[in-house]
Amino acid sequence: IVETMVAQDLAHVQVEFAKIMESPDPREEFLSVIRARLRSVLIEKDGPLWAEIEAASARRPEIGAISRKMEETVVACVSRVFARIAGRPESAAADLTPHALLILMLVKGVAMRGCGQHGEREAEPLPTDVEDLILRMVDNIITDATSLAAPLNS
């Protein structure tokens, strides 16, 4: 069941990243996707599911492998987006993995926040000022990543 759910989510993620890569403004498109993801993980109640998958990953190696594959795929896609934003070839993406992983951690943290606290399984809506702060952090991470991968002729 987990493998099927992850495969469906990965297919959706890959469509989103293809759209970002084809966009005339990949940075703005990426920020738009992050904004939508922050909102959707709360609306769709993905947090408890992600928390369960994380917990199951620690107990069952096959679920851990599925979860790692998804995370590695998302991080690789985000890294390629950073290279595209910087005007660099995809080969520059490998150096941007830490930045991509940090963004994944932020989004997962938002999704799983509040899971299991006070006997509740769902987090309260994300306050607008916190959402704005996260988006500024993501924008700063992009700036840092793309400065590391600045075009060769700049």
C-alpha atoms as an extended CHARMM CRD file, in Angstrom:
* protein
*
       154  EXT
         1         1  ILE       CA              0.0000000000        0.0000000000        0.0000000000  PROA      1               0.0000000000
         2         2  VAL       CA              2.7790000000        2.4300000000        0.9550000000  PROA      2               0.0000000000
         3         3  GLU       CA              4.6390000000        1.7140000000       -2.2640000000  PROA      3               0.0000000000
         4         4  THR       CA              1.5390000000        2.4870000000       -4.3410000000  PROA      4               0.0000000000
         5         5  MET       CA              0.8680000000        5.7100000000       -2.4350000000  PROA      5               0.0000000000
         6         6  VAL       CA              4.4750000000        6.8460000000       -2.8000000000  PROA      6               0.0000000000
         7         7  ALA       CA              4.4650000000        5.9890000000       -6.5240000000  PROA      7               0.0000000000
         8         8  GLN       CA              1.3370000000        8.1110000000       -7.0340000000  PROA      8               0.0000000000
         9         9  ASP       CA              2.8180000000       11.0080000000       -5.0800000000  PROA      9               0.0000000000
        10        10  LEU       CA              6.0960000000       10.7200000000       -7.0000000000  PROA      10              0.0000000000
        11        11  ALA       CA              4.2600000000       10.8310000000      -10.3230000000  PROA      11              0.0000000000
        12        12  HSD       CA              2.5310000000       14.0400000000       -9.2200000000  PROA      12              0.0000000000
        13        13  VAL       CA              5.8170000000       15.5280000000       -7.9880000000  PROA      13              0.0000000000
        14        14  GLN       CA              7.5730000000       14.7390000000      -11.2620000000  PROA      14              0.0000000000
        15        15  VAL       CA              4.8030000000       16.4860000000      -13.2260000000  PROA      15              0.0000000000
        16        16  GLU       CA              5.2110000000       19.5370000000      -10.9860000000  PROA      16              0.0000000000
        17        17  PHE       CA              8.9760000000       19.5750000000      -11.4990000000  PROA      17              0.0000000000
        18        18  ALA       CA              8.6600000000       19.1870000000      -15.2640000000  PROA      18              0.0000000000
        19        19  LYS       CA              6.4120000000       22.2620000000      -15.2590000000  PROA      19              0.0000000000
        20        20  ILE       CA              8.9700000000       24.1750000000      -13.1720000000  PROA      20              0.0000000000
        21        21  MET       CA             11.8410000000       23.2060000000      -15.4870000000  PROA      21              0.0000000000
        22        22  GLU       CA              9.8900000000       24.3550000000      -18.5520000000  PROA      22              0.0000000000
        23        23  SER       CA              8.8000000000       27.6350000000      -16.9760000000  PROA      23              0.0000000000
        24        24  PRO       CA             10.2750000000       30.9160000000      -18.2260000000  PROA      24              0.0000000000
        25        25  ASP       CA             10.6690000000       31.8520000000      -14.5310000000  PROA      25              0.0000000000
        26        26  PRO       CA             11.5560000000       28.6170000000      -12.7100000000  PROA      26              0.0000000000
        27        27  ARG       CA             12.2870000000       30.4000000000       -9.4290000000  PROA      27              0.0000000000
        28        28  GLU       CA              8.8150000000       31.9320000000       -9.2240000000  PROA      28              0.0000000000
        29        29  GLU       CA              7.2110000000       28.6840000000      -10.3840000000  PROA      29              0.0000000000
        30        30  PHE       CA              9.1300000000       26.7420000000       -7.7130000000  PROA      30              0.0000000000
        31        31  LEU       CA              8.0560000000       29.1870000000       -4.9930000000  PROA      31              0.0000000000
        32        32  SER       CA              4.4760000000       28.8630000000       -6.2100000000  PROA      32              0.0000000000
        33        33  VAL       CA              4.6840000000       25.0680000000       -5.9620000000  PROA      33              0.0000000000
        34        34  ILE       CA              6.1620000000       25.2830000000       -2.4450000000  PROA      34              0.0000000000
        35        35  ARG       CA              3.4070000000       27.6850000000       -1.3860000000  PROA      35              0.0000000000
        36        36  ALA       CA              0.7600000000       25.3280000000       -2.7640000000  PROA      36              0.0000000000
        37        37  ARG       CA              2.4430000000       22.3240000000       -1.1200000000  PROA      37              0.0000000000
        38        38  LEU       CA              2.5440000000       24.0440000000        2.2670000000  PROA      38              0.0000000000
        39        39  ARG       CA             -1.1810000000       24.6340000000        2.0080000000  PROA      39              0.0000000000
        40        40  SER       CA             -2.0910000000       21.2550000000        0.5360000000  PROA      40              0.0000000000
        41        41  VAL       CA             -0.2830000000       19.1480000000        3.1400000000  PROA      41              0.0000000000
        42        42  LEU       CA             -2.4810000000       20.7790000000        5.7610000000  PROA      42              0.0000000000
        43        43  ILE       CA             -5.7210000000       20.6920000000        3.7730000000  PROA      43              0.0000000000
        44        44  GLU       CA             -5.2320000000       17.1160000000        2.5870000000  PROA      44              0.0000000000
        45        45  LYS       CA             -4.0970000000       16.0010000000        6.0530000000  PROA      45              0.0000000000
        46        46  ASP       CA             -0.8850000000       14.4320000000        4.7240000000  PROA      46              0.0000000000
        47        47  GLY       CA              0.9850000000       15.0490000000        7.9640000000  PROA      47              0.0000000000
        48        48  PRO       CA             -0.2600000000       12.0570000000        9.9400000000  PROA      48              0.0000000000
        49        49  LEU       CA              0.3700000000        9.7940000000        6.9460000000  PROA      49              0.0000000000
        50        50  TRP       CA              3.9350000000       11.1160000000        6.5250000000  PROA      50              0.0000000000
        51        51  ALA       CA              4.5150000000       10.7080000000       10.2740000000  PROA      51              0.0000000000
        52        52  GLU       CA              3.2960000000        7.0930000000       10.0870000000  PROA      52              0.0000000000
        53        53  ILE       CA              5.5420000000        6.3880000000        7.1070000000  PROA      53              0.0000000000
        54        54  GLU       CA              8.5210000000        7.8770000000        8.9730000000  PROA      54              0.0000000000
        55        55  ALA       CA              7.7610000000        5.7380000000       12.0250000000  PROA      55              0.0000000000
        56        56  ALA       CA              7.2460000000        2.6180000000        9.8980000000  PROA      56              0.0000000000
        57        57  SER       CA             10.5260000000        3.3320000000        8.0800000000  PROA      57              0.0000000000
        58        58  ALA       CA             12.3850000000        2.8590000000       11.3370000000  PROA      58              0.0000000000
        59        59  ARG       CA             10.7350000000       -0.5240000000       11.9410000000  PROA      59              0.0000000000
        60        60  ARG       CA             10.5020000000       -1.9510000000        8.4340000000  PROA      60              0.0000000000
        61        61  PRO       CA             13.4810000000       -1.7060000000        6.0860000000  PROA      61              0.0000000000
        62        62  GLU       CA             11.3570000000       -2.1000000000        2.9520000000  PROA      62              0.0000000000
        63        63  ILE       CA              9.2750000000        0.9420000000        3.8830000000  PROA      63              0.0000000000
        64        64  GLY       CA             12.4600000000        2.8320000000        4.7440000000  PROA      64              0.0000000000
        65        65  ALA       CA             13.8170000000        2.0370000000        1.2800000000  PROA      65              0.0000000000
        66        66  ILE       CA             10.6250000000        3.2890000000       -0.3790000000  PROA      66              0.0000000000
        67        67  SER       CA             10.6940000000        6.4800000000        1.6830000000  PROA      67              0.0000000000
        68        68  ARG       CA             14.3940000000        7.0920000000        0.9190000000  PROA      68              0.0000000000
        69        69  LYS       CA             13.7850000000        6.6040000000       -2.7970000000  PROA      69              0.0000000000
        70        70  MET       CA             11.0460000000        9.2270000000       -2.7500000000  PROA      70              0.0000000000
        71        71  GLU       CA             13.1640000000       11.6860000000       -0.7940000000  PROA      71              0.0000000000
        72        72  GLU       CA             16.1630000000       11.1150000000       -3.0680000000  PROA      72              0.0000000000
        73        73  THR       CA             13.9730000000       11.6940000000       -6.1260000000  PROA      73              0.0000000000
        74        74  VAL       CA             12.5140000000       14.9240000000       -4.7280000000  PROA      74              0.0000000000
        75        75  VAL       CA             15.9440000000       16.2020000000       -3.6490000000  PROA      75              0.0000000000
        76        76  ALA       CA             17.3890000000       15.4160000000       -7.0960000000  PROA      76              0.0000000000
        77        77  CYS       CA             14.5020000000       17.2740000000       -8.7780000000  PROA      77              0.0000000000
        78        78  VAL       CA             14.9090000000       20.3200000000       -6.5240000000  PROA      78              0.0000000000
        79        79  SER       CA             18.6780000000       20.3170000000       -7.1220000000  PROA      79              0.0000000000
        80        80  ARG       CA             18.0990000000       20.3160000000      -10.8970000000  PROA      80              0.0000000000
        81        81  VAL       CA             15.6880000000       23.2300000000      -10.5010000000  PROA      81              0.0000000000
        82        82  PHE       CA             18.3920000000       25.1640000000       -8.6360000000  PROA      82              0.0000000000
        83        83  ALA       CA             20.8820000000       24.4660000000      -11.4290000000  PROA      83              0.0000000000
        84        84  ARG       CA             18.2880000000       25.6470000000      -13.9900000000  PROA      84              0.0000000000
        85        85  ILE       CA             17.6220000000       28.8380000000      -12.0070000000  PROA      85              0.0000000000
        86        86  ALA       CA             21.3820000000       29.4940000000      -11.8940000000  PROA      86              0.0000000000
        87        87  GLY       CA             21.7220000000       28.9020000000      -15.6270000000  PROA      87              0.0000000000
        88        88  ARG       CA             23.9940000000       25.8900000000      -15.1050000000  PROA      88              0.0000000000
        89        89  PRO       CA             23.8780000000       22.4110000000      -16.6130000000  PROA      89              0.0000000000
        90        90  GLU       CA             22.1640000000       19.6380000000      -14.6930000000  PROA      90              0.0000000000
        91        91  SER       CA             25.6070000000       18.3020000000      -13.7590000000  PROA      91              0.0000000000
        92        92  ALA       CA             25.8730000000       21.2320000000      -11.3000000000  PROA      92              0.0000000000
        93        93  ALA       CA             22.8340000000       19.9000000000       -9.4180000000  PROA      93              0.0000000000
        94        94  ALA       CA             24.8210000000       17.4350000000       -7.3000000000  PROA      94              0.0000000000
        95        95  ASP       CA             26.5230000000       20.2900000000       -5.4500000000  PROA      95              0.0000000000
        96        96  LEU       CA             23.1330000000       21.7190000000       -4.5000000000  PROA      96              0.0000000000
        97        97  THR       CA             21.8110000000       18.6300000000       -2.7230000000  PROA      97              0.0000000000
        98        98  PRO       CA             22.1600000000       20.0290000000        0.8320000000  PROA      98              0.0000000000
        99        99  HSD       CA             20.0050000000       23.0290000000       -0.0800000000  PROA      99              0.0000000000
       100       100  ALA       CA             17.3790000000       20.8140000000       -1.6810000000  PROA      100             0.0000000000
       101       101  LEU       CA             17.3420000000       18.5110000000        1.3370000000  PROA      101             0.0000000000
       102       102  LEU       CA             16.8000000000       21.4750000000        3.6530000000  PROA      102             0.0000000000
       103       103  ILE       CA             13.7280000000       22.5410000000        1.6800000000  PROA      103             0.0000000000
       104       104  LEU       CA             12.3600000000       18.9860000000        1.8010000000  PROA      104             0.0000000000
       105       105  MET       CA             12.8580000000       18.9820000000        5.5740000000  PROA      105             0.0000000000
       106       106  LEU       CA             10.9940000000       22.2890000000        5.9150000000  PROA      106             0.0000000000
       107       107  VAL       CA              7.9830000000       21.0560000000        3.9470000000  PROA      107             0.0000000000
       108       108  LYS       CA              7.8980000000       17.7070000000        5.7750000000  PROA      108             0.0000000000
       109       109  GLY       CA              8.2190000000       19.5000000000        9.0970000000  PROA      109             0.0000000000
       110       110  VAL       CA              5.2340000000       21.6770000000        8.2940000000  PROA      110             0.0000000000
       111       111  ALA       CA              3.2420000000       18.6210000000        7.2440000000  PROA      111             0.0000000000
       112       112  MET       CA              4.0470000000       16.6320000000       10.3780000000  PROA      112             0.0000000000
       113       113  ARG       CA              3.9110000000       19.4390000000       12.9100000000  PROA      113             0.0000000000
       114       114  GLY       CA              1.4860000000       18.7380000000       15.6800000000  PROA      114             0.0000000000
       115       115  CYS       CA              1.0200000000       15.0690000000       14.7790000000  PROA      115             0.0000000000
       116       116  GLY       CA              0.4120000000       13.1660000000       17.9650000000  PROA      116             0.0000000000
       117       117  GLN       CA              0.6250000000       16.1990000000       20.2420000000  PROA      117             0.0000000000
       118       118  HSD       CA             -2.1380000000       16.6820000000       22.7940000000  PROA      118             0.0000000000
       119       119  GLY       CA             -3.9400000000       13.5990000000       21.5060000000  PROA      119             0.0000000000
       120       120  GLU       CA             -4.6140000000       15.2490000000       18.1320000000  PROA      120             0.0000000000
       121       121  ARG       CA             -3.6410000000       13.8360000000       14.7580000000  PROA      121             0.0000000000
       122       122  GLU       CA             -3.9880000000       17.0210000000       12.7160000000  PROA      122             0.0000000000
       123       123  ALA       CA             -2.1410000000       20.3120000000       12.9290000000  PROA      123             0.0000000000
       124       124  GLU       CA             -3.8650000000       23.6410000000       13.1230000000  PROA      124             0.0000000000
       125       125  PRO       CA             -3.7800000000       25.7690000000        9.9640000000  PROA      125             0.0000000000
       126       126  LEU       CA             -0.4050000000       27.3650000000        9.3780000000  PROA      126             0.0000000000
       127       127  PRO       CA             -0.4930000000       31.0430000000       10.3860000000  PROA      127             0.0000000000
       128       128  THR       CA              0.0550000000       33.3620000000        7.4150000000  PROA      128             0.0000000000
       129       129  ASP       CA              3.0850000000       35.0110000000        9.0080000000  PROA      129             0.0000000000
       130       130  VAL       CA              4.7270000000       31.5980000000        9.4870000000  PROA      130             0.0000000000
       131       131  GLU       CA              3.9400000000       30.6190000000        5.8870000000  PROA      131             0.0000000000
       132       132  ASP       CA              5.4620000000       33.9110000000        4.7230000000  PROA      132             0.0000000000
       133       133  LEU       CA              8.5630000000       33.2740000000        6.8520000000  PROA      133             0.0000000000
       134       134  ILE       CA              8.9880000000       29.7700000000        5.4070000000  PROA      134             0.0000000000
       135       135  LEU       CA              8.6700000000       31.1410000000        1.8600000000  PROA      135             0.0000000000
       136       136  ARG       CA             11.3060000000       33.8080000000        2.6040000000  PROA      136             0.0000000000
       137       137  MET       CA             13.5650000000       31.0750000000        3.9950000000  PROA      137             0.0000000000
       138       138  VAL       CA             13.0520000000       29.0100000000        0.8450000000  PROA      138             0.0000000000
       139       139  ASP       CA             13.8120000000       32.0570000000       -1.2860000000  PROA      139             0.0000000000
       140       140  ASN       CA             17.0060000000       32.6480000000        0.7280000000  PROA      140             0.0000000000
       141       141  ILE       CA             17.9870000000       28.9950000000        0.3200000000  PROA      141             0.0000000000
       142       142  ILE       CA             17.4810000000       29.3530000000       -3.4440000000  PROA      142             0.0000000000
       143       143  THR       CA             19.6300000000       32.4970000000       -3.4530000000  PROA      143             0.0000000000
       144       144  ASP       CA             22.3970000000       30.7150000000       -1.5720000000  PROA      144             0.0000000000
       145       145  ALA       CA             22.2000000000       27.6100000000       -3.7650000000  PROA      145             0.0000000000
       146       146  THR       CA             22.1970000000       29.5260000000       -7.0210000000  PROA      146             0.0000000000
       147       147  SER       CA             25.1040000000       31.7120000000       -5.9170000000  PROA      147             0.0000000000
       148       148  LEU       CA             27.1210000000       28.5200000000       -5.4340000000  PROA      148             0.0000000000
       149       149  ALA       CA             26.1360000000       27.4130000000       -8.9240000000  PROA      149             0.0000000000
       150       150  ALA       CA             26.4710000000       30.7750000000      -10.6570000000  PROA      150             0.0000000000
       151       151  PRO       CA             26.8110000000       30.5940000000      -14.4450000000  PROA      151             0.0000000000
       152       152  LEU       CA             30.3150000000       29.9700000000      -15.6980000000  PROA      152             0.0000000000
       153       153  ASN       CA             30.4560000000       33.2800000000      -17.6070000000  PROA      153             0.0000000000
       154       154  SER       CA             29.1570000000       35.6360000000      -14.9260000000  PROA      154             0.0000000000
